[in-house]
PDB file of C-alpha atoms in Angstrom:
ATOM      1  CA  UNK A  81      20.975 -16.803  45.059  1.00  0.00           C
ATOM      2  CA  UNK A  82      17.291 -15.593  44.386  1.00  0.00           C
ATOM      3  CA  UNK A  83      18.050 -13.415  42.073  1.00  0.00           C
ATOM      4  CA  UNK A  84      16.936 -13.849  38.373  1.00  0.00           C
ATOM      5  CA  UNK A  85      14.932 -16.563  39.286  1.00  0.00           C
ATOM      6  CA  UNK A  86      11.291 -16.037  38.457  1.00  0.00           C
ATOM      7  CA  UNK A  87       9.553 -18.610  40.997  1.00  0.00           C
ATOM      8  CA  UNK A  88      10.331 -17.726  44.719  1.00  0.00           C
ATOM      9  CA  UNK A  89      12.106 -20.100  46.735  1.00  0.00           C
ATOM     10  CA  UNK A  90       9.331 -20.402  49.228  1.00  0.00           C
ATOM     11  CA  UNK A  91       6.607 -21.509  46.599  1.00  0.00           C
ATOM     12  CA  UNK A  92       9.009 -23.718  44.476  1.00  0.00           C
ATOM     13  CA  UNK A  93       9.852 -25.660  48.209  1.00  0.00           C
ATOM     14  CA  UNK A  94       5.965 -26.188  48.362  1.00  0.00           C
ATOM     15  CA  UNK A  95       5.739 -27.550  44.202  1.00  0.00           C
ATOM     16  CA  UNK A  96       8.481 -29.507  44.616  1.00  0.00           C
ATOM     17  CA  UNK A  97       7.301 -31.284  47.727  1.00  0.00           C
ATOM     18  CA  UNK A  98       3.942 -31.925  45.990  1.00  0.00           C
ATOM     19  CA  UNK A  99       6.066 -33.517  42.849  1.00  0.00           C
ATOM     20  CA  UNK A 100       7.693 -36.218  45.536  1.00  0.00           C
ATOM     21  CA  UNK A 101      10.667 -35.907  42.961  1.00  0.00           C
ATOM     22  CA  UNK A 102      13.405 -38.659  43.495  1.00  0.00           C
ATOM     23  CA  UNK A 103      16.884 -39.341  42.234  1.00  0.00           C
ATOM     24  CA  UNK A 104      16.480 -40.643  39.067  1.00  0.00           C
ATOM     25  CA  UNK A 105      13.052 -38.703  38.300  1.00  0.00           C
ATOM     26  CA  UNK A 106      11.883 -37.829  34.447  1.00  0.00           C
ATOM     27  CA  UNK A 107      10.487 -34.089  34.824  1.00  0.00           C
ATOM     28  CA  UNK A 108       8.422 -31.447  32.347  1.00  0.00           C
ATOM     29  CA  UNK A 109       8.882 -28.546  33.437  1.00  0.00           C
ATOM     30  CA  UNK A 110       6.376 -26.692  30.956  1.00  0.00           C
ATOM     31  CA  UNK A 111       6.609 -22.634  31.093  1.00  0.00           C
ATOM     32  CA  UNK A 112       9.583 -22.862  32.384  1.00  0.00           C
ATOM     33  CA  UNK A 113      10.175 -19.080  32.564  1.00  0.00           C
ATOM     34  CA  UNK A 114      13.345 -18.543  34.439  1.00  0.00           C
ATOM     35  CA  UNK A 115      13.956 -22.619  34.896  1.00  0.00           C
ATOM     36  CA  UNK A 116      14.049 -22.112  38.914  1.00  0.00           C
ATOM     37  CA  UNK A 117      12.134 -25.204  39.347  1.00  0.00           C
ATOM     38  CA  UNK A 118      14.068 -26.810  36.736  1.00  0.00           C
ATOM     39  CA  UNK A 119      17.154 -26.059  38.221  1.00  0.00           C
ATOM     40  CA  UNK A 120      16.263 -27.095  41.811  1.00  0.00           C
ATOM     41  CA  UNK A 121      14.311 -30.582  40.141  1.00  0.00           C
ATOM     42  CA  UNK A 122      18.122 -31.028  38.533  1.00  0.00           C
ATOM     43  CA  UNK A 123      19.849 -31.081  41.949  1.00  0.00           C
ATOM     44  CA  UNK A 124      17.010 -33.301  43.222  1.00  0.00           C
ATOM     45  CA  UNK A 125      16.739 -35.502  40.415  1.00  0.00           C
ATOM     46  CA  UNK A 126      20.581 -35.998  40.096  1.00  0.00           C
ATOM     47  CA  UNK A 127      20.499 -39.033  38.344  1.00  0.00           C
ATOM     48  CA  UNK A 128      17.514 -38.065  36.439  1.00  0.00           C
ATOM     49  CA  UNK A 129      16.806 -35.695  33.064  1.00  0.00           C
ATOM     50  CA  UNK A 130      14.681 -32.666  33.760  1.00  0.00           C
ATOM     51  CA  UNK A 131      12.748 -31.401  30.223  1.00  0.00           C
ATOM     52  CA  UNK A 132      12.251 -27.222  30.479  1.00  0.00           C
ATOM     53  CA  UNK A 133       9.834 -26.077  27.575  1.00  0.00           C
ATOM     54  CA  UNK A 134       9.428 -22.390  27.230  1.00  0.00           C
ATOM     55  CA  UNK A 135       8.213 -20.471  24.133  1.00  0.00           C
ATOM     56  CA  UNK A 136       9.409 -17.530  24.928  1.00  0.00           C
ATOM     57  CA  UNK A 137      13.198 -16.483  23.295  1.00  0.00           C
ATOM     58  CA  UNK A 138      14.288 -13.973  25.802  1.00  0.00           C
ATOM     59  CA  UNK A 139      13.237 -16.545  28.942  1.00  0.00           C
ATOM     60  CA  UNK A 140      15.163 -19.331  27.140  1.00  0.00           C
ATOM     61  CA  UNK A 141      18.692 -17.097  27.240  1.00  0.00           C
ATOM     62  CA  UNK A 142      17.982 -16.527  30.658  1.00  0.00           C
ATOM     63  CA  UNK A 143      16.954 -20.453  31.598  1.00  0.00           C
ATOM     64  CA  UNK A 144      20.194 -20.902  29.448  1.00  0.00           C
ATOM     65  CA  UNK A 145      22.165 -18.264  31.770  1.00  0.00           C
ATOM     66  CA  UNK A 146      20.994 -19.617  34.865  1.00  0.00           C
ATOM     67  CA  UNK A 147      21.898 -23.404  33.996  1.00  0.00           C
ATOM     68  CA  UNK A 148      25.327 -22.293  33.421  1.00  0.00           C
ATOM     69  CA  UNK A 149      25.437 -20.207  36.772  1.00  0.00           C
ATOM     70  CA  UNK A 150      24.164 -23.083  38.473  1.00  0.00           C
ATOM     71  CA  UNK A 151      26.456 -25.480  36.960  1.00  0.00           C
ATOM     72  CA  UNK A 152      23.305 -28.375  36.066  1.00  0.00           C
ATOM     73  CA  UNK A 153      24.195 -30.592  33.250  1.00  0.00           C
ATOM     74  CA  UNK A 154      20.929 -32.800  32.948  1.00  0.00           C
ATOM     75  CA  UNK A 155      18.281 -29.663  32.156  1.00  0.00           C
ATOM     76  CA  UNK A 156      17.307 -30.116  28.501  1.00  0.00           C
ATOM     77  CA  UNK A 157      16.014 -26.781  27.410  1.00  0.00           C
ATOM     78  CA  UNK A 158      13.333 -26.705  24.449  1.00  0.00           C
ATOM     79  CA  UNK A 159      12.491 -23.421  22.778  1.00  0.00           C
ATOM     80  CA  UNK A 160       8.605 -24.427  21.792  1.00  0.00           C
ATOM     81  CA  UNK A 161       4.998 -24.258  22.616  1.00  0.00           C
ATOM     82  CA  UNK A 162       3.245 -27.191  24.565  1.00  0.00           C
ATOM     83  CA  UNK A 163       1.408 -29.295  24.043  1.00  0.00           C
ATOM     84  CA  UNK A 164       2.938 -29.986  20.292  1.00  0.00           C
ATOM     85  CA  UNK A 165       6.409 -30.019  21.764  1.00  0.00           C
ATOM     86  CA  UNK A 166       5.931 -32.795  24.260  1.00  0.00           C
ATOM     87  CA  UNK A 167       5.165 -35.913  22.082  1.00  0.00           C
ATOM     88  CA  UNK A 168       9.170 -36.695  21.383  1.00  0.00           C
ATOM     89  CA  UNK A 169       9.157 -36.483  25.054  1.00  0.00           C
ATOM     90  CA  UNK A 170      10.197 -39.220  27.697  1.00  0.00           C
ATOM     91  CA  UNK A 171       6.931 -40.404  29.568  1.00  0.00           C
ATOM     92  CA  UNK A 172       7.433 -38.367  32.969  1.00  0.00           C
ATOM     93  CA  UNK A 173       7.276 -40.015  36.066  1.00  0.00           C
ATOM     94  CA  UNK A 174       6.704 -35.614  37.438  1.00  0.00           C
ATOM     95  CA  UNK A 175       4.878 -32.603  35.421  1.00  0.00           C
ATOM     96  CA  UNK A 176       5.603 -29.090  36.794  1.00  0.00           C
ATOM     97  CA  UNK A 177       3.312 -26.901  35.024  1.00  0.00           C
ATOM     98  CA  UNK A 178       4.402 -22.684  35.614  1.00  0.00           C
ATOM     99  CA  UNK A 179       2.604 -21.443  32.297  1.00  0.00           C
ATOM    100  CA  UNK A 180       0.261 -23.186  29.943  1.00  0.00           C
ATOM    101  CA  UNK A 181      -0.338 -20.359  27.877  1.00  0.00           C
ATOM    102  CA  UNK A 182      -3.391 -20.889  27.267  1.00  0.00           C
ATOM    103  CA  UNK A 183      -3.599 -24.205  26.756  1.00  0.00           C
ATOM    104  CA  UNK A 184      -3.751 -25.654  29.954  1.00  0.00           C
ATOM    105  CA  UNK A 185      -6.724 -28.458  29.064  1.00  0.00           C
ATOM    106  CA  UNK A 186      -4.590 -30.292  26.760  1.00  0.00           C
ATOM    107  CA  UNK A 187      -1.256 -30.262  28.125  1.00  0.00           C
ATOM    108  CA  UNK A 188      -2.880 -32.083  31.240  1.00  0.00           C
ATOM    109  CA  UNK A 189      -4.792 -34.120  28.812  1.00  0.00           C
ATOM    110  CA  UNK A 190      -1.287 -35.149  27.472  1.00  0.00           C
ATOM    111  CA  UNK A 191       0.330 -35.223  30.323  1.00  0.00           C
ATOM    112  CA  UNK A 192      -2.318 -37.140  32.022  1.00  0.00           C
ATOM    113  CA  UNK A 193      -1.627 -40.252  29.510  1.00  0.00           C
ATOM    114  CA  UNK A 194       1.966 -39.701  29.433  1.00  0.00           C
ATOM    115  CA  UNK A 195       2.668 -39.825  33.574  1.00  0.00           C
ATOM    116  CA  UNK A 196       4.046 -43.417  34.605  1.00  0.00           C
ATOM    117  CA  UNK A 197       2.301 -44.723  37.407  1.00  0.00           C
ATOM    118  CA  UNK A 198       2.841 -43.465  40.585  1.00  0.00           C
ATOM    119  CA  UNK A 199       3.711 -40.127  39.302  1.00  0.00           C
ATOM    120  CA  UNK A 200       2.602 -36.299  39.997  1.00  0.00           C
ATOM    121  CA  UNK A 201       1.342 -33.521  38.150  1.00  0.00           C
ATOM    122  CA  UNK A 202       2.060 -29.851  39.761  1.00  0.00           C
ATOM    123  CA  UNK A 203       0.293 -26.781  38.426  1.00  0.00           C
ATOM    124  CA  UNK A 204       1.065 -23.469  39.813  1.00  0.00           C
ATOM    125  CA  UNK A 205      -1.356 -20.875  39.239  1.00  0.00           C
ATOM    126  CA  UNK A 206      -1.498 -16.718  39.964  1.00  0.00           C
ATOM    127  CA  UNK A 207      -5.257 -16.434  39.257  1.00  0.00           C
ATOM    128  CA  UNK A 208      -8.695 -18.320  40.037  1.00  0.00           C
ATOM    129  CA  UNK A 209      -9.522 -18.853  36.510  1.00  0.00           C
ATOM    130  CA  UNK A 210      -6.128 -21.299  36.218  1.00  0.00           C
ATOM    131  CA  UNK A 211      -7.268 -22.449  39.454  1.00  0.00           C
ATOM    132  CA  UNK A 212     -10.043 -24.106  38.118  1.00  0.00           C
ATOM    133  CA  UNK A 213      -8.909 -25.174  34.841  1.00  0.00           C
ATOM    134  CA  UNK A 214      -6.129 -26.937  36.530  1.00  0.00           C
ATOM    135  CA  UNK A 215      -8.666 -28.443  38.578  1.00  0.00           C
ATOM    136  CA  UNK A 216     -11.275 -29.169  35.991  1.00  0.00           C
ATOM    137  CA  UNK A 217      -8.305 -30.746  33.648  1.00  0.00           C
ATOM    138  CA  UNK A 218      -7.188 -33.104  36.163  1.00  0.00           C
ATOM    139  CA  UNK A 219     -10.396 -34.278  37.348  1.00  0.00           C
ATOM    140  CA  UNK A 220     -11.520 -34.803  33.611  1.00  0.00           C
ATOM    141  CA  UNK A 221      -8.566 -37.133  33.374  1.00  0.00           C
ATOM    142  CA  UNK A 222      -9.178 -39.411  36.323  1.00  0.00           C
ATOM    143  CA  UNK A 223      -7.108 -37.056  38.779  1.00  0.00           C
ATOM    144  CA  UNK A 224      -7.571 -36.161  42.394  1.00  0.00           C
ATOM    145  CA  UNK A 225      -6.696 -32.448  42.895  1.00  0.00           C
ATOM    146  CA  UNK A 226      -5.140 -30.853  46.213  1.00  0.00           C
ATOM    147  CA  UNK A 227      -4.842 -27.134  46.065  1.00  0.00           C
ATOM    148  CA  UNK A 228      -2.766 -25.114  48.263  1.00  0.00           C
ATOM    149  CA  UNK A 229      -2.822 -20.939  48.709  1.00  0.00           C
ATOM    150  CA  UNK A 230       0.826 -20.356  49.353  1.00  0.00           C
ATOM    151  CA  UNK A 231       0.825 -16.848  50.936  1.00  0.00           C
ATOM    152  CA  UNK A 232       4.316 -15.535  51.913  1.00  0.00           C
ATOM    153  CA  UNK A 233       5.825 -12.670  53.284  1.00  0.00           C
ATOM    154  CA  UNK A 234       9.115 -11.794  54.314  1.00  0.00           C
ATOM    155  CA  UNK A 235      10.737  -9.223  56.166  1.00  0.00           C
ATOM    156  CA  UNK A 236      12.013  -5.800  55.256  1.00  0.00           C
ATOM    157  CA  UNK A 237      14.294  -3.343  57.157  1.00  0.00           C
ATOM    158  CA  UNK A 238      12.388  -0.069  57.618  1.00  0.00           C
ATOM    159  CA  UNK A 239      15.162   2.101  59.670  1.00  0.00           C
ATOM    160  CA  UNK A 240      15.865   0.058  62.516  1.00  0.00           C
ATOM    161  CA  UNK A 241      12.500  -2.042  62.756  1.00  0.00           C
ATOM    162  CA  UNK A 242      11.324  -4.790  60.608  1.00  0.00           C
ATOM    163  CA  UNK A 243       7.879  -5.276  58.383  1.00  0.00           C
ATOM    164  CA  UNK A 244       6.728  -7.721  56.774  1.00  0.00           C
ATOM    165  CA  UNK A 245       6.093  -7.318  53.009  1.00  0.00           C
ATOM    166  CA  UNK A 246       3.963 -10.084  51.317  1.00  0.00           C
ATOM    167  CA  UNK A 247       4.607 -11.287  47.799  1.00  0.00           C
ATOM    168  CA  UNK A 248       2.045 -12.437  45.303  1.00  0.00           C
ATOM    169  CA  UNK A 249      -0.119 -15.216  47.070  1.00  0.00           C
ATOM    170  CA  UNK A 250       0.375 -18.444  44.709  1.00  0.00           C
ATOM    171  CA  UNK A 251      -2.291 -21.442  44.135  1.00  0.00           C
ATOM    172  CA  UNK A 252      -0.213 -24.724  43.997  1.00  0.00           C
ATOM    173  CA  UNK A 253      -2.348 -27.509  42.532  1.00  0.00           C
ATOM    174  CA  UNK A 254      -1.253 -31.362  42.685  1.00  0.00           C
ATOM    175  CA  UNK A 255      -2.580 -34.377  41.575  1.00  0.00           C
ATOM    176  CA  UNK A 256      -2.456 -38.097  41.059  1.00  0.00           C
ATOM    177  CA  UNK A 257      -4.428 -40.660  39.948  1.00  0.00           C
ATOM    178  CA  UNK A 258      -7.858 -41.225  42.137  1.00  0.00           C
ATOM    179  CA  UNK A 259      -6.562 -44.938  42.765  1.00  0.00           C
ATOM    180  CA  UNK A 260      -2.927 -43.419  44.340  1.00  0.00           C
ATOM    181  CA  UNK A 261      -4.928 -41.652  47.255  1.00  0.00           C
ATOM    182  CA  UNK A 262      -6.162 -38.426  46.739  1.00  0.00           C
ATOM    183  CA  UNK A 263      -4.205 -36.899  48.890  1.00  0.00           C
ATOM    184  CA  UNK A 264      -0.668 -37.760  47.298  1.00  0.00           C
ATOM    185  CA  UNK A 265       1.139 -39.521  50.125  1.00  0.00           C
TER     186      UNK A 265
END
């Protein structure tokens, strides 16, 4: 059931651990891409309404496709750029943050003052310069960061013998307020 689905299962188990998501959770999922997180949020977050925002037209039919193949009702898809697009918004009690194009200072700015208390910001990040915006971003907004290098591999047949062959290593960044513990739990 991997297929089509742009974040691998292994590092969207890790973001949405860090997100402490709960039944009746409000989510952003912002750069949604392929809406993997937003579809496993939904079955999480049953009760709850997850928000996908992607700008991109061609990853919005496919968030679209994959809702529909995963049968989730309570994914609200919007076709837009953040940070303008989240102000009609619910306040989120979770942020998932896959793609910021660009722009990654004020969404956390934004979503910073938007996250009810008790609540969790998740960036995931493919290069060392997100790495430390994300980091920079929270702190500047009163923040604690934790960052994790998710590094998988997985097996592959090779005649009758197995290898391991190692996917793109993935920087998961998580934060709450400074007063909630900086370590999240």
């Amino acid at each position: 059931r991997e297929e089509g689905l742009i974040t691998k299962m292994e590092v969207r188990a890790v973001s949405l651990a860090r997100l402490c998501l709960a039944e009746n959770s409000i989510v952003w999922d912002i750069g949604a891409g392929s809406g993997a997180v937003s579809i496993e949020a939904s079955l999480i977050a049953g009760r709850g309404s997850i928000h996908a925002v992607e700008k991109n037209s061609e990853a919005v039919a496919v968030i679209g496709e994959n809702i529909r193949r995963f049968g989730r009702r309570n994914i609200r898809v919007i076709q837009a750029s953040a940070p303008e697009c989240l102000e009609g918004l619910p306040d989120p009690t979770a942020v998932f943050i896959g793609g910021s194009g660009g722009h990654i200072a004020e969404i956390l700015r934004l979503a910073c003052n938007r996250l009810k208390p008790g609540g969790r910001i998740v960036i995931n990040a493919a290069t060392l310069e997100t790495l430390q915006a994300a980091v920079e971003g929270l702190k500047a907004n009163g923040f604690a960061a934790e960052v994790t290098l998710v590094n998988v591999a997985r097996g592959q047949d090779i005649s009758r013998l197995t290898r391991l062959e190692a996917l793109s290593p993935v920087l998961v960044i998580g934060g709450g307020r400074e007063t909630e513990g900086a370590n999240g739990e």
